[in-house]
PDB file of C-alpha atoms in Angstrom:
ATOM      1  CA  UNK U 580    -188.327-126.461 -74.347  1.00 95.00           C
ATOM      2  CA  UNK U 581    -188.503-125.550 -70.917  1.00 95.00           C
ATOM      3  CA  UNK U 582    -189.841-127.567 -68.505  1.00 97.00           C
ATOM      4  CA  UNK U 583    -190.460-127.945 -64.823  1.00 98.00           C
ATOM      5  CA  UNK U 584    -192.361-130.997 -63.185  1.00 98.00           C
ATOM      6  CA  UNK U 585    -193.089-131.055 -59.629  1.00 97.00           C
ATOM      7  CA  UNK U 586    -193.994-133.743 -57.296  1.00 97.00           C
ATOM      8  CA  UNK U 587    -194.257-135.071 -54.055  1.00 97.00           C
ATOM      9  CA  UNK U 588    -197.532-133.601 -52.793  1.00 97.00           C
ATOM     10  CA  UNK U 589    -200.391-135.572 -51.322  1.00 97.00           C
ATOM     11  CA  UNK U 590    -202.615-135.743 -48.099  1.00 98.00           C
ATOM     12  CA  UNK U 591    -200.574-135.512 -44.716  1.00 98.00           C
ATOM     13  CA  UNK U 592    -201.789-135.074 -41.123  1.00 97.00           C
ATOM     14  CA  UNK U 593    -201.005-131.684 -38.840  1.00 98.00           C
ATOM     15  CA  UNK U 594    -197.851-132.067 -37.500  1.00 97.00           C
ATOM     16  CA  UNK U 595    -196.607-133.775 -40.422  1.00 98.00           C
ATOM     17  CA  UNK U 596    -193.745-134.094 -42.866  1.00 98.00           C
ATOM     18  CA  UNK U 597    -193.956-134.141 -46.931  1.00 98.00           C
ATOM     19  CA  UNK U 598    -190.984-133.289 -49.823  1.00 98.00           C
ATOM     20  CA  UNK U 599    -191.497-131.875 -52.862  1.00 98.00           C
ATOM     21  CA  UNK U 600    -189.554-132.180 -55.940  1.00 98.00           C
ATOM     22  CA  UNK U 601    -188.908-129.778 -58.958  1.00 98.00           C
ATOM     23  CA  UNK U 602    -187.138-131.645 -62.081  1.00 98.00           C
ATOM     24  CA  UNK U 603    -186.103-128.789 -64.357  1.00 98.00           C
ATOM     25  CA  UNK U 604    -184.970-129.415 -68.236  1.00 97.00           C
ATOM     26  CA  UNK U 605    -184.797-127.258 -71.422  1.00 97.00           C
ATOM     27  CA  UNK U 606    -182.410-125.223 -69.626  1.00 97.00           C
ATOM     28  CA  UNK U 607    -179.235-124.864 -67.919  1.00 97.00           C
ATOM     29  CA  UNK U 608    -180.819-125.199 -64.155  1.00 97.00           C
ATOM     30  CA  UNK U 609    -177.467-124.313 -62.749  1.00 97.00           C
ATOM     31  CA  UNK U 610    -177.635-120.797 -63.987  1.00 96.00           C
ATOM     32  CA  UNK U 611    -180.515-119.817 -62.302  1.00 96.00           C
ATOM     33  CA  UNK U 612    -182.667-119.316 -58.715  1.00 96.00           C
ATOM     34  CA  UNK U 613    -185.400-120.896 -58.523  1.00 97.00           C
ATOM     35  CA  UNK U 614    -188.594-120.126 -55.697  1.00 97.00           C
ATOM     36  CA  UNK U 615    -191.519-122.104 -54.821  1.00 98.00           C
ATOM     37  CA  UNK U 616    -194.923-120.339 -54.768  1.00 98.00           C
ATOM     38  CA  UNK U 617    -198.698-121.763 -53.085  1.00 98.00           C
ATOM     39  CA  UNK U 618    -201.864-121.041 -53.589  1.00 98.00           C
ATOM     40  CA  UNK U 619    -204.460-122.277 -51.177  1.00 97.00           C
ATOM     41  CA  UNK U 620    -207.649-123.086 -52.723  1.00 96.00           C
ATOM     42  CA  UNK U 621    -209.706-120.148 -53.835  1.00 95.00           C
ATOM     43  CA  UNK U 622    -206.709-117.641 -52.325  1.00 96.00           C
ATOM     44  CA  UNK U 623    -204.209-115.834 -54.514  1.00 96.00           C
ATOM     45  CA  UNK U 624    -200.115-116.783 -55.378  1.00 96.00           C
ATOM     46  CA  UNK U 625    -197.904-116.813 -51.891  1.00 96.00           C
ATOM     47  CA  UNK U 626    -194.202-116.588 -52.210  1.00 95.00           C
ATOM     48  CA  UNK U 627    -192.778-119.248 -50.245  1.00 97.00           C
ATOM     49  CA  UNK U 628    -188.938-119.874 -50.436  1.00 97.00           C
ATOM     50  CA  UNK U 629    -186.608-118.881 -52.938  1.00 96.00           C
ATOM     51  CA  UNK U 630    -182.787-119.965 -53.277  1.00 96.00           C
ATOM     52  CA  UNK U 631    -180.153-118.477 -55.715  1.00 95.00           C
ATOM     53  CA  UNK U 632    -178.019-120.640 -58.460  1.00 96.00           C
ATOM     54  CA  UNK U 633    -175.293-121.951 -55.926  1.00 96.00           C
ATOM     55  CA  UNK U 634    -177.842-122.283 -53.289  1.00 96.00           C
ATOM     56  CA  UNK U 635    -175.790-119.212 -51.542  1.00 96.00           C
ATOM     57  CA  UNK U 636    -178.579-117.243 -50.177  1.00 95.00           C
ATOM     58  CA  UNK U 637    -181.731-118.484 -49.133  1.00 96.00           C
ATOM     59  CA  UNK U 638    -185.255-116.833 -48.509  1.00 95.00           C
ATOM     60  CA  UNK U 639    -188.095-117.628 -46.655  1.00 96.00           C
ATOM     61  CA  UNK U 640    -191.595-116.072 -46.089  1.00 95.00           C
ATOM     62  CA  UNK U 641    -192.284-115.660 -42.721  1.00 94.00           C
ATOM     63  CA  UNK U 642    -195.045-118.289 -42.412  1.00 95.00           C
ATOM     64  CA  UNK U 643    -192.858-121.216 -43.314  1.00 97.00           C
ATOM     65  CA  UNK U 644    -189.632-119.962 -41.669  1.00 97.00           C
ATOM     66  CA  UNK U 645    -188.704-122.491 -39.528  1.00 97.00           C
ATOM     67  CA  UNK U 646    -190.719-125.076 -40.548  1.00 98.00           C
ATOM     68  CA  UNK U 647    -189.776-125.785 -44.435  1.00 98.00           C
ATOM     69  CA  UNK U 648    -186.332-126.383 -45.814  1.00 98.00           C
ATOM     70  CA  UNK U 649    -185.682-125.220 -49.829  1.00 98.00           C
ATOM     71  CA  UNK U 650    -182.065-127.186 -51.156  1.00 98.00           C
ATOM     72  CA  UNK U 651    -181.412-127.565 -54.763  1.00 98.00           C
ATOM     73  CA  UNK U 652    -178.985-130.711 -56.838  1.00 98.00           C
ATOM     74  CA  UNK U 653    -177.889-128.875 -59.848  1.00 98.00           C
ATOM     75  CA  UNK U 654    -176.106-131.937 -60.732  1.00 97.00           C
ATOM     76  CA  UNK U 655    -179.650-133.368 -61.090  1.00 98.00           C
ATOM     77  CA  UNK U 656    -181.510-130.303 -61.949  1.00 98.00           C
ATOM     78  CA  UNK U 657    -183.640-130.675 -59.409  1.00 98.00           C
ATOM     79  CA  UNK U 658    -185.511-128.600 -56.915  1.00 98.00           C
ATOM     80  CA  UNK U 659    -186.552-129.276 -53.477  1.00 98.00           C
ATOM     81  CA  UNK U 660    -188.984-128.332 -50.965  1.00 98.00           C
ATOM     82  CA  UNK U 661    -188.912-130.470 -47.393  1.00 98.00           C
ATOM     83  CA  UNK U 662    -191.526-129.605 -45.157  1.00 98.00           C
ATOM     84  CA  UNK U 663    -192.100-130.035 -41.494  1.00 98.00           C
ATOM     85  CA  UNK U 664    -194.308-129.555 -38.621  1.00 98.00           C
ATOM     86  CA  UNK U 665    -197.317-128.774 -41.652  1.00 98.00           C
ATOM     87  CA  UNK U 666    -200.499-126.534 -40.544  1.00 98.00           C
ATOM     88  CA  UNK U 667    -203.782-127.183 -42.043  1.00 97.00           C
ATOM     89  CA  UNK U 668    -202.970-123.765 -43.453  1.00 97.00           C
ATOM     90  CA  UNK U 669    -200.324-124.911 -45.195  1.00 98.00           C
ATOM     91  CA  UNK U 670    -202.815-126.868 -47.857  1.00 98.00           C
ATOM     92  CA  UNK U 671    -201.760-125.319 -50.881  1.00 98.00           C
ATOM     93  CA  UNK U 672    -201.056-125.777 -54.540  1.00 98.00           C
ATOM     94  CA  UNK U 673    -197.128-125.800 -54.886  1.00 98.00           C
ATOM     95  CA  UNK U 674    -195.695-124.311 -57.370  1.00 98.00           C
ATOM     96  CA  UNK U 675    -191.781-124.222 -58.716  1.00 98.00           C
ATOM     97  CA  UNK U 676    -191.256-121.371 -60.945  1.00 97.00           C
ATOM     98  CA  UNK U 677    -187.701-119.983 -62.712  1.00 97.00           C
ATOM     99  CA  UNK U 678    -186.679-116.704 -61.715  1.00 92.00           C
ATOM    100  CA  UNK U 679    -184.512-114.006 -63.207  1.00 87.00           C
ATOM    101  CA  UNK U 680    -185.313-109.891 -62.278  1.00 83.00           C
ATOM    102  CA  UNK U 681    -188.937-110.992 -62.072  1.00 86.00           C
ATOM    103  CA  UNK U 682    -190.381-114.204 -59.954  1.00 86.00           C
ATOM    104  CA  UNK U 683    -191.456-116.591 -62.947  1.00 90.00           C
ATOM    105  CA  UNK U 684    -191.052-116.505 -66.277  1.00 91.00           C
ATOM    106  CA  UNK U 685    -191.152-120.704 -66.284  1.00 95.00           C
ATOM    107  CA  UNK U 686    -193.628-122.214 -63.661  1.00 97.00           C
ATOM    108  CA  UNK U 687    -194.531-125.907 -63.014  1.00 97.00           C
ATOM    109  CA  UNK U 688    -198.068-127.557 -63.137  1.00 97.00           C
ATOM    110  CA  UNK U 689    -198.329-127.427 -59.391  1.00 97.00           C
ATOM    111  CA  UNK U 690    -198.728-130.701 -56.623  1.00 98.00           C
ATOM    112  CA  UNK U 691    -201.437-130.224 -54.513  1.00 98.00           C
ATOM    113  CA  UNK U 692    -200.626-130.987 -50.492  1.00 98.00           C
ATOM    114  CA  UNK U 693    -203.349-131.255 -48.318  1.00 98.00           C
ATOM    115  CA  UNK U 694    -203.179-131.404 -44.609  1.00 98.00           C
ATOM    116  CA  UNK U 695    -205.838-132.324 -42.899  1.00 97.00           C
ATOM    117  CA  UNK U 696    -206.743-135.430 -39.940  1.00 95.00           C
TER     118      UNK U 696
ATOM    119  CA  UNK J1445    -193.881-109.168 -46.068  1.00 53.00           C
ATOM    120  CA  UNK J1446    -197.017-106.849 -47.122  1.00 64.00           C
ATOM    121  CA  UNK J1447    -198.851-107.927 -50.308  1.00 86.00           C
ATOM    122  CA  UNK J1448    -198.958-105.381 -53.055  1.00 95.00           C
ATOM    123  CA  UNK J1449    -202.718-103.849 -53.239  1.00 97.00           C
ATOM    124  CA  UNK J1450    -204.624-104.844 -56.157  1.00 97.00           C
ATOM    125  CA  UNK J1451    -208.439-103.825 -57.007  1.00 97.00           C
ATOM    126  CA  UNK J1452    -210.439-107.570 -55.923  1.00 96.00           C
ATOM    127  CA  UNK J1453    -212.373-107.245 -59.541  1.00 97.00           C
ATOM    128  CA  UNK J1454    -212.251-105.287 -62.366  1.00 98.00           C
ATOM    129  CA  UNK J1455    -214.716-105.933 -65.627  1.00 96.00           C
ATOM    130  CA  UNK J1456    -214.972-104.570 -69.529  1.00 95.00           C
ATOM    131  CA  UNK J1457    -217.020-105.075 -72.385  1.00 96.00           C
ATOM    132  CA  UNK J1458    -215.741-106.697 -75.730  1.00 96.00           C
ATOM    133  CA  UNK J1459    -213.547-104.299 -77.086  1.00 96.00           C
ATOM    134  CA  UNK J1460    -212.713-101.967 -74.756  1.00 96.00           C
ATOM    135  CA  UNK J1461    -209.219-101.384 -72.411  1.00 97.00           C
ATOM    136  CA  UNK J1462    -208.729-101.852 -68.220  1.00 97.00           C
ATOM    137  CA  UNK J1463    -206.389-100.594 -66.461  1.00 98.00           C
ATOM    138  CA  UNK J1464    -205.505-102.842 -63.266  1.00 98.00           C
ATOM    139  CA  UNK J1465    -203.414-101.066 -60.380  1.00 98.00           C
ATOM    140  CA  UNK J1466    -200.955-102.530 -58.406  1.00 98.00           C
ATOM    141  CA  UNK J1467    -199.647-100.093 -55.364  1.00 98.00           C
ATOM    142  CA  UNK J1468    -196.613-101.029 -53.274  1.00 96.00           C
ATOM    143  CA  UNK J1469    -193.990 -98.771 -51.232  1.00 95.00           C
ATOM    144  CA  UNK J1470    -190.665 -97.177 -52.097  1.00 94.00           C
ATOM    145  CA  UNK J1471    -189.068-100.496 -51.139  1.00 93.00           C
ATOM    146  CA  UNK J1472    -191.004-102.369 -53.747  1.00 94.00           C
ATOM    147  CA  UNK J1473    -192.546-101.427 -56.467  1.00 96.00           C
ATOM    148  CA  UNK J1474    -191.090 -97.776 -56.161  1.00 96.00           C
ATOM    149  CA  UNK J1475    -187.802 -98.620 -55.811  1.00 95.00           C
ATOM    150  CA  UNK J1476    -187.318-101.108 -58.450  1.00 95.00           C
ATOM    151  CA  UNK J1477    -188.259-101.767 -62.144  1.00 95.00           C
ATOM    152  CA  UNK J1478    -188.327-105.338 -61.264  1.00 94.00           C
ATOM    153  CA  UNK J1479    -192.701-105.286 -61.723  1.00 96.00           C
ATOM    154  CA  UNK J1480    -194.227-108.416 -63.510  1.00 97.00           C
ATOM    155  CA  UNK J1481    -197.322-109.438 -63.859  1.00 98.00           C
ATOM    156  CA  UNK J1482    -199.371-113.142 -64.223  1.00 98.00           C
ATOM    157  CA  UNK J1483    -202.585-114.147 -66.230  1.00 98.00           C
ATOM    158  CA  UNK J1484    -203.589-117.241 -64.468  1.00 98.00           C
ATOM    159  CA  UNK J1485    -206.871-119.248 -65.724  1.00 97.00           C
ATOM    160  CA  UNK J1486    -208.547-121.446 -63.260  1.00 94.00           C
ATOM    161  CA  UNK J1487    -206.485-124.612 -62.344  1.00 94.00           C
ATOM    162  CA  UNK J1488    -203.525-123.725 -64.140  1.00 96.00           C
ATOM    163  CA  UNK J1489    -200.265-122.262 -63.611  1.00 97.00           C
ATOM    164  CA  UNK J1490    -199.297-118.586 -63.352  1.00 97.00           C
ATOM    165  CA  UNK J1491    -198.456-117.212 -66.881  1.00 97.00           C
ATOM    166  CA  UNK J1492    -195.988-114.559 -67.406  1.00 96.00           C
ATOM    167  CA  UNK J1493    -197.268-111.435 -69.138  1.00 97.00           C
ATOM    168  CA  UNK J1494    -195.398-108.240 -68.120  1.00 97.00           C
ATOM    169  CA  UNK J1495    -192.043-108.076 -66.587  1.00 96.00           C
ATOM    170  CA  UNK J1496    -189.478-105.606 -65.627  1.00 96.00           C
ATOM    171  CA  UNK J1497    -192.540-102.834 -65.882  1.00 97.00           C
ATOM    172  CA  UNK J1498    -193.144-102.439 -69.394  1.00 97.00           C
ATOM    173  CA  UNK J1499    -191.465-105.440 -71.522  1.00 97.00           C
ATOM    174  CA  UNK J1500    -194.017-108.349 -72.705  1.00 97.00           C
ATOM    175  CA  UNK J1501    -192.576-111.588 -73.092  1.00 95.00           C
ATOM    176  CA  UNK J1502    -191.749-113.556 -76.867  1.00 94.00           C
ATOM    177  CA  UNK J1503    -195.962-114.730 -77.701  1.00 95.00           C
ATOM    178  CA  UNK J1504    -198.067-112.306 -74.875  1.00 97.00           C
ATOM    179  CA  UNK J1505    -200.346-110.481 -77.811  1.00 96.00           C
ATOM    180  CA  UNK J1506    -199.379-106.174 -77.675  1.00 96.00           C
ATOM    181  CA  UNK J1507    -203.177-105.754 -76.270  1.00 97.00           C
ATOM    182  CA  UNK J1508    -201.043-106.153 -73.111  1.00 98.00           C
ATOM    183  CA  UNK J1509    -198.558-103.260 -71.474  1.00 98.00           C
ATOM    184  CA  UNK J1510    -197.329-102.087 -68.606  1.00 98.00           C
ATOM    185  CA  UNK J1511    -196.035 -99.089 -66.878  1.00 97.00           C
ATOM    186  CA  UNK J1512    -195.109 -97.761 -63.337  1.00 98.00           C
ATOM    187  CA  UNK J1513    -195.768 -94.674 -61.547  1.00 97.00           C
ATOM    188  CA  UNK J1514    -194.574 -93.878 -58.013  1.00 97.00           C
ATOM    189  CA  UNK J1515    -195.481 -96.629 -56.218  1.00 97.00           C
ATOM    190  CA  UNK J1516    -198.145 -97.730 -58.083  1.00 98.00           C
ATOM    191  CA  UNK J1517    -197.552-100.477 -61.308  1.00 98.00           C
ATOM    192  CA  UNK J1518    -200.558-100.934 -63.620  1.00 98.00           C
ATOM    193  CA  UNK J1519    -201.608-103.655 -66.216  1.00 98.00           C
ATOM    194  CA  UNK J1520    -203.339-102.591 -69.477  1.00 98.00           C
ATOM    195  CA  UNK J1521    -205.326-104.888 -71.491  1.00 98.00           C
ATOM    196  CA  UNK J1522    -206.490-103.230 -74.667  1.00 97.00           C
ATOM    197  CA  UNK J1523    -209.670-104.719 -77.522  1.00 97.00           C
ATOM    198  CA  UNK J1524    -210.767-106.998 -74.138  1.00 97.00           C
ATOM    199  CA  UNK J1525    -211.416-110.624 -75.510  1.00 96.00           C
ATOM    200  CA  UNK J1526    -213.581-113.324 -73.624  1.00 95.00           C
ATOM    201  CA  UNK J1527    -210.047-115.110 -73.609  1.00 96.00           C
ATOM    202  CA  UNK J1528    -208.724-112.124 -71.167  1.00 97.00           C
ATOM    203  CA  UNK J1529    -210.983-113.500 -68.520  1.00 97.00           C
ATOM    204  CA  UNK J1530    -209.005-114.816 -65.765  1.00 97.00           C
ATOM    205  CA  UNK J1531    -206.959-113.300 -62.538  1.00 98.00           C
ATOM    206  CA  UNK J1532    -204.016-111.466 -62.745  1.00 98.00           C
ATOM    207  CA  UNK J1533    -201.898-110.930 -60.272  1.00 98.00           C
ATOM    208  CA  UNK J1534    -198.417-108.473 -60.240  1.00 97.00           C
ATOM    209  CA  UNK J1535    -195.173-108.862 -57.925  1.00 96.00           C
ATOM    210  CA  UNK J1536    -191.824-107.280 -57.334  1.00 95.00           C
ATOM    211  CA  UNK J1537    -188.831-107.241 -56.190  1.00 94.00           C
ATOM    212  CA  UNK J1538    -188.146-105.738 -52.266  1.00 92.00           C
ATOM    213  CA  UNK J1539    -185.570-104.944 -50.376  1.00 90.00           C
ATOM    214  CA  UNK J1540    -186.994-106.324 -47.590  1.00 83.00           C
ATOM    215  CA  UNK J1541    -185.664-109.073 -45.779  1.00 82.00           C
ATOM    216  CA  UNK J1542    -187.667-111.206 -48.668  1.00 86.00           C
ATOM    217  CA  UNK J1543    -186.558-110.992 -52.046  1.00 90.00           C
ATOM    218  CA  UNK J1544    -190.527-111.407 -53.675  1.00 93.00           C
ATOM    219  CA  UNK J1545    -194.160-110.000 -53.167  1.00 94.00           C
ATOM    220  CA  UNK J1546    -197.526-110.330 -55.102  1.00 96.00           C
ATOM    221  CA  UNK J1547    -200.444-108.618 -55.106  1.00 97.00           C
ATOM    222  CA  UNK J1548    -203.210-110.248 -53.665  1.00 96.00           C
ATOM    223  CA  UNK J1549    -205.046-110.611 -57.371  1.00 97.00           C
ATOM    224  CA  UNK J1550    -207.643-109.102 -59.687  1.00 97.00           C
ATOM    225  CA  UNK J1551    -209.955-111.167 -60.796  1.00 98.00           C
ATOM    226  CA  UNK J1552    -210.723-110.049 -64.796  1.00 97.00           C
ATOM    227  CA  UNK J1553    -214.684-110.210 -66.132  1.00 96.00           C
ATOM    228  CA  UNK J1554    -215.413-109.457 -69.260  1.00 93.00           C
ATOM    229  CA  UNK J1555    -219.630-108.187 -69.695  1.00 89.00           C
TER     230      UNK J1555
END
């Protein structure tokens, strides 16, 4: 069965640093890219990063470019998500999700990070 | 990185089909048949129902199905069921400098 967990989210202050983690299994990790998506509460799904199986290209929306760092341990099967300088409009629901010719056909459970003083 | 455009609300009775658009560009939704589509209940995760256009995943019920026009990608949901009520949301492929998009949802009532 496939399964992705995430972690790592909680309450941080602007200006701010926080890591999130994505432990994959039911699956050969290695084989795929894998994205994170947020959803700020009450908004719809936001593509944030997204990073092929060998980590050899890496994407970024436009509103985290800069600011958040996506790196993968396939070795570990494990996703990561290492953001800095965080905006109060960065308070999202995180989301890790498998892709393949569409965004997510596997999606984690979601860690909430909220960023406020 | 412009979201795909989405109706905010669309709403049935029992029984009957809605159609929910999902309009992009020729770098998007036009250019690809990489079009899925998400049922997502309230505090849960996205759920796959529709990708590459047209094909349903392995346990998504055939009241669901897809199809693409132009730029436009729509959702079907035939013989609504209160269990259809939720927001759906569609995405693509683009060849813009960012591999994904998503609409900006549809939020699903059924009278």
């Amino acid at each position: 069965e496939v399964q992705l967990v995430e972690s790592g989210g909680g309450l941080v202050k602007p200006g701010g640093s926080l890591r999130l983690s994505c432990v994959a299994s039911g699956f050969t990790f290695s084989n795929y890219s894998m994205n994170w998506v947020r959803q700020a509460p009450g908004k719809g799904l936001e593509w944030v990063s997204s990073i092929t199986s060998s980590s050899t290209y890496i994407y970024y929306a436009d509103s985290v470019k800069g600011r958040f760092t996506i790196s993968r341990d396939n070795a570990k099967n494990s996703l990561s998500l290492e953001m800095d300088s965080l905006r109060a409009e960065d308070t999202a629901v995180y989301f890790c999700a498998r892709s393949r010719t569409y965004l997510g056909d596997y999606w984690g459970q979601g860690t909430l990070v909220t960023v406020s003083s | 990185q412009s979201a795909l455009t989405q109706p905010a609300s669309v709403s049935g009775s029992p029984g009957q089909s809605i159609t929910i658009s999902c309009t992009g560009t020729s770098s998007d939704v036009g250019g690809y048949n990489y079009v899925s589509w998400y049922q997502q209940h309230p505090g849960k995760a996205p759920k796959l129902m529709i990708y590459d256009v047209s094909n349903r995943p392995s346990g998504v019920s055939n009241r669901f199905s897809g199809s693409k026009s132009g730029n436009t990608a729509s959702l079907t949901i035939s013989g609504l069921q209160a269990e259809d009520v939720a927001d759906y949301y569609c995405s693509s492929y683009t060849s813009s400098s960012t591999p994904w998009v998503f609409g900006g949802g549809t939020k699903l009532t059924v009278l």
